[in-house]
PDB file of C-alpha atoms in Angstrom:
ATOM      1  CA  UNK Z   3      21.635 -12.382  -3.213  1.00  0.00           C
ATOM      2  CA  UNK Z   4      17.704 -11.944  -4.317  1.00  0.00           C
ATOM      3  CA  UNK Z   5      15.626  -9.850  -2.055  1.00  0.00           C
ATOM      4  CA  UNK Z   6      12.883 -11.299  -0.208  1.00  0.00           C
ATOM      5  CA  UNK Z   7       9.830 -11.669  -1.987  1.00  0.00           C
ATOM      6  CA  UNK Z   8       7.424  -8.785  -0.465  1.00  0.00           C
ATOM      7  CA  UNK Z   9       3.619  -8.379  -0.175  1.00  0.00           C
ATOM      8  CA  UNK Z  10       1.959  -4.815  -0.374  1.00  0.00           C
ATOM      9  CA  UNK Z  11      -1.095  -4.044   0.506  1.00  0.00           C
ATOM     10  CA  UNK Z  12      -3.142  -1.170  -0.332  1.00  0.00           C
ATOM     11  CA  UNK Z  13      -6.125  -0.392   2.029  1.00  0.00           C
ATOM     12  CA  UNK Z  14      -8.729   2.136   0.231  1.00  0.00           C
ATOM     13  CA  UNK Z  15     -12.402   2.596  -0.126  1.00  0.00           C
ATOM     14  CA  UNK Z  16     -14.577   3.633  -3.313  1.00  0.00           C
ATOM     15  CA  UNK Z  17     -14.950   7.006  -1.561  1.00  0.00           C
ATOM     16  CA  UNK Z  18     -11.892   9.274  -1.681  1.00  0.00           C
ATOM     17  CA  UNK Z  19     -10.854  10.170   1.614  1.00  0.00           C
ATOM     18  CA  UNK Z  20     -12.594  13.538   3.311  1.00  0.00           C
ATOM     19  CA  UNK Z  21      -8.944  14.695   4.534  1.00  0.00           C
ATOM     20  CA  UNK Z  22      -7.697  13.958   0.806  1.00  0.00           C
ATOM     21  CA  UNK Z  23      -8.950  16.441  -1.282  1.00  0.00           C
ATOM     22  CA  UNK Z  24      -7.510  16.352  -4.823  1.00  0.00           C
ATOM     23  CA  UNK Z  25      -5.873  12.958  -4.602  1.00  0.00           C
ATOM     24  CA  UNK Z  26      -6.267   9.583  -6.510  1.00  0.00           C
ATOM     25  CA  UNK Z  27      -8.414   7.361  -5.123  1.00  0.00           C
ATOM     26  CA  UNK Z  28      -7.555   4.232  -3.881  1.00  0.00           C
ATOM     27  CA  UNK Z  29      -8.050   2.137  -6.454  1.00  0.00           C
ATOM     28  CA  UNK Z  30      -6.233   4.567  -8.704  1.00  0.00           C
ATOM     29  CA  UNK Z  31      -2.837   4.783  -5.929  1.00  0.00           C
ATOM     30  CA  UNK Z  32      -3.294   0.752  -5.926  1.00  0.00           C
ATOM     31  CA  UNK Z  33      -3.251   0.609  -9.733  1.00  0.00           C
ATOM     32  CA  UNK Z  34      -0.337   3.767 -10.269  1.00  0.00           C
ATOM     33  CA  UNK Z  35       1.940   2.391  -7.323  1.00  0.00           C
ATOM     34  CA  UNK Z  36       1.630  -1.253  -8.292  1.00  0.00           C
ATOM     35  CA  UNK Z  37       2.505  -0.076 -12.252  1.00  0.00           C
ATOM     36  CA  UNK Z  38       5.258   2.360 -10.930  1.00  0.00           C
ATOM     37  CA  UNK Z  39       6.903   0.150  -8.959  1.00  0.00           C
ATOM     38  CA  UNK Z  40       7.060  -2.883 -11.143  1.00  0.00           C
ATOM     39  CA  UNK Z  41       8.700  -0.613 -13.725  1.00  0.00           C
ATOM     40  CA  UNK Z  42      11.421   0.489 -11.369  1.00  0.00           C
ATOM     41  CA  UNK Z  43      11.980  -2.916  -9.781  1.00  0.00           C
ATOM     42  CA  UNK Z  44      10.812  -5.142 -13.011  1.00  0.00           C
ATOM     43  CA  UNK Z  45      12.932  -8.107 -11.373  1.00  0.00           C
ATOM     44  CA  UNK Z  46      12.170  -8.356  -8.269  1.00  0.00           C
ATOM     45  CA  UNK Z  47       8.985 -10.246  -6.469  1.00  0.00           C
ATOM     46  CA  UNK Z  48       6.830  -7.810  -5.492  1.00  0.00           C
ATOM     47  CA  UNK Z  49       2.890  -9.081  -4.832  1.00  0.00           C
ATOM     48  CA  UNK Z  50       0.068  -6.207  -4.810  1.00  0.00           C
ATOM     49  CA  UNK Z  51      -3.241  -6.596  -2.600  1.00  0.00           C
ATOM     50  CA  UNK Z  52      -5.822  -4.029  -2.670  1.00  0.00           C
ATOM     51  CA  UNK Z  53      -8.139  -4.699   0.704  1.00  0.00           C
ATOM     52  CA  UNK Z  54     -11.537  -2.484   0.284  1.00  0.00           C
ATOM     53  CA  UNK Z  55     -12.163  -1.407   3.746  1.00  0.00           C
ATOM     54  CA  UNK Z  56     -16.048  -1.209   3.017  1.00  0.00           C
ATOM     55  CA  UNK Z  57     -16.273  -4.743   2.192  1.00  0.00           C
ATOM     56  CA  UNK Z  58     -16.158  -7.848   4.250  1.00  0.00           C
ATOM     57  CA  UNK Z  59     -12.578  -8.730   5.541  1.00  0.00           C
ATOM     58  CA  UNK Z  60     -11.704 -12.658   6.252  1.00  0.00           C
ATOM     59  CA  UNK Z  61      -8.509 -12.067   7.324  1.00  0.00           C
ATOM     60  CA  UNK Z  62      -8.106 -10.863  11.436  1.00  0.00           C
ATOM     61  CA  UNK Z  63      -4.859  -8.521  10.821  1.00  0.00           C
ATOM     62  CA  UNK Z  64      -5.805  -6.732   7.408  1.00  0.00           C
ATOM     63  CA  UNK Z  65      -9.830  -5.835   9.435  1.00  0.00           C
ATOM     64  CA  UNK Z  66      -8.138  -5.007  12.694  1.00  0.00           C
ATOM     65  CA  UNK Z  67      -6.417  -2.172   9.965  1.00  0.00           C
ATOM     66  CA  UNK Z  68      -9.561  -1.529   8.524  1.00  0.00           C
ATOM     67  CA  UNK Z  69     -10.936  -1.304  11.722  1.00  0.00           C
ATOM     68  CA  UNK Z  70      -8.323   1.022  12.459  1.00  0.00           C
ATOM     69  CA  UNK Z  71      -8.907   3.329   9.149  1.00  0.00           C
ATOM     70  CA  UNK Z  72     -12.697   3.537   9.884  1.00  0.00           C
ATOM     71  CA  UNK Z  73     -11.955   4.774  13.549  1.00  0.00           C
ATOM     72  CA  UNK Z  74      -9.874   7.866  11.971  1.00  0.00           C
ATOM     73  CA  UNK Z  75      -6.396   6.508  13.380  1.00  0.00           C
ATOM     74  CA  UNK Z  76      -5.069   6.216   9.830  1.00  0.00           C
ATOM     75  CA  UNK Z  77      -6.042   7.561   6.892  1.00  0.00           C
ATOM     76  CA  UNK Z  78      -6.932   6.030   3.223  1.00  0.00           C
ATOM     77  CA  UNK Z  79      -4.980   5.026   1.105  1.00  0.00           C
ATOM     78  CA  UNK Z  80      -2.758   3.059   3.666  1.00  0.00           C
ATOM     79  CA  UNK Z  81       0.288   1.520   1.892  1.00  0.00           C
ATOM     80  CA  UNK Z  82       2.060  -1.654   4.205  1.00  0.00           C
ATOM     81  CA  UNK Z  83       4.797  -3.401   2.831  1.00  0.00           C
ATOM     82  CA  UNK Z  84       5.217  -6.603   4.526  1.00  0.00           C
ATOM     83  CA  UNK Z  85       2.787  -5.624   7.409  1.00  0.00           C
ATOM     84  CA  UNK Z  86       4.833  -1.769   7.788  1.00  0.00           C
ATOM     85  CA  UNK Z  87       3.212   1.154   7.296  1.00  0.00           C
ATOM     86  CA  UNK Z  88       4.986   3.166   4.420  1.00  0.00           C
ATOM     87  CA  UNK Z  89       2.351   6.332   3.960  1.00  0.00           C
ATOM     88  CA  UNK Z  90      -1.321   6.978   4.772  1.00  0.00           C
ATOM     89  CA  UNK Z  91      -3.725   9.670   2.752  1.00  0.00           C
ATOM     90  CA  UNK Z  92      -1.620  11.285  -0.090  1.00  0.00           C
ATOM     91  CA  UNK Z  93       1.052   8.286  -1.199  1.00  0.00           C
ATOM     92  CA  UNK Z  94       4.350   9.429  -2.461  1.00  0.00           C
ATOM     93  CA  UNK Z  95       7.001   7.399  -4.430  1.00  0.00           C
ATOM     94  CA  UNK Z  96      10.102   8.202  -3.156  1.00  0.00           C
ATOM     95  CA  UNK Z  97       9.071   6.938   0.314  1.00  0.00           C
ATOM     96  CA  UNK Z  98       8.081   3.485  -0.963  1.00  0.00           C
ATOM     97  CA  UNK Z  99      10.920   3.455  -2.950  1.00  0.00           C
ATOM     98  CA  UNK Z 100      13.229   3.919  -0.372  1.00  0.00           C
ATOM     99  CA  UNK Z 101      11.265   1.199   1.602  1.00  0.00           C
ATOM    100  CA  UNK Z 102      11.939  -1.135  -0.863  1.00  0.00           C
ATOM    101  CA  UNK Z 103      15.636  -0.707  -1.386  1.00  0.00           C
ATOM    102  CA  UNK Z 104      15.670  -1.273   2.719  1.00  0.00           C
ATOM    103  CA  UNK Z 105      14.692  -4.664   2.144  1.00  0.00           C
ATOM    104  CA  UNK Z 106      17.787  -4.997  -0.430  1.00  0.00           C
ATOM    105  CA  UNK Z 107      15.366  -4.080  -4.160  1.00  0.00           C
ATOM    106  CA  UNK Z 108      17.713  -2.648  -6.348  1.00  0.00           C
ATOM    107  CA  UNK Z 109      16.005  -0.407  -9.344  1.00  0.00           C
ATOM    108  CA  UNK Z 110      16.487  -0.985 -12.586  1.00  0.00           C
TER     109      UNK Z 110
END
C-alpha cells in the first residue's frame, strides 16, 4: 500500500526568530528539511511549501497561522504536515521523521 501523498508547509520570515538564537533561518530549515527528507523517503510523495509570514497570504488557514506566529502563540519556523503541527522555533529531524512514518512513509 503507498502512503498518502502529504503537503508540508514551512512558515518562516527573512528575520530569524528573537527566541532562536543560533538557528537556521527559515528559508534555510525549509531548504535542509525539504533536502533531508526527500533523501530518506526518495519514493514517497512528499510536497514542500514555504509560506513567508511577512508577505501577503491568499489562503484563510495558512494567515490565520501566520496570524497566529505574529501574535507570539507559535514560534518560527513552524513545520505542519498535512495541517499538524510537527515543531515550532528550533526544527529537529527525528520528530518529523517519526511523523512521517505515522502516516505509513517507510525510509529508504
Amino acid at each position: 500500500m503507498k502512503p498518502q501523498a502529504l503537503n508540508i508547509e514551512i512558515y518562516g520570515a527573512d528575520v530569524v526568530c528573537a527566541s532562536c538564537v543560533n538557528a537556521p533561518s527559515s528559508k534555510d530549515t525549509y531548504e535542509w528539511l525539504s533536502a533531508a527528507i526527500n533523501r530518506k523517503f526518495p519514493t514517497n510523495e512528499v510536497t514542500f511549501t514555504y509560506i513567508d509570514i511577512e508577505q501577503p497570504i491568499e489562503n484563510e488557514r495558512q494567515q490565520d497561522i501566520a496570524n497566529r506566529i505574529a501574535e507570539d502563540e507559535f514560534f518560527y519556523p513552524l513545520v505542519m504536515i498535512n495541517e499538524e503541527m510537527i515543531g515550532e522555533g528550533y526544527i529537529q529531524l527525528k520528530p518529523v521523521y517519526a511523523a512521517l512514518e505515522k502516516y505509513g512513509y517507510v525510509s529508504k
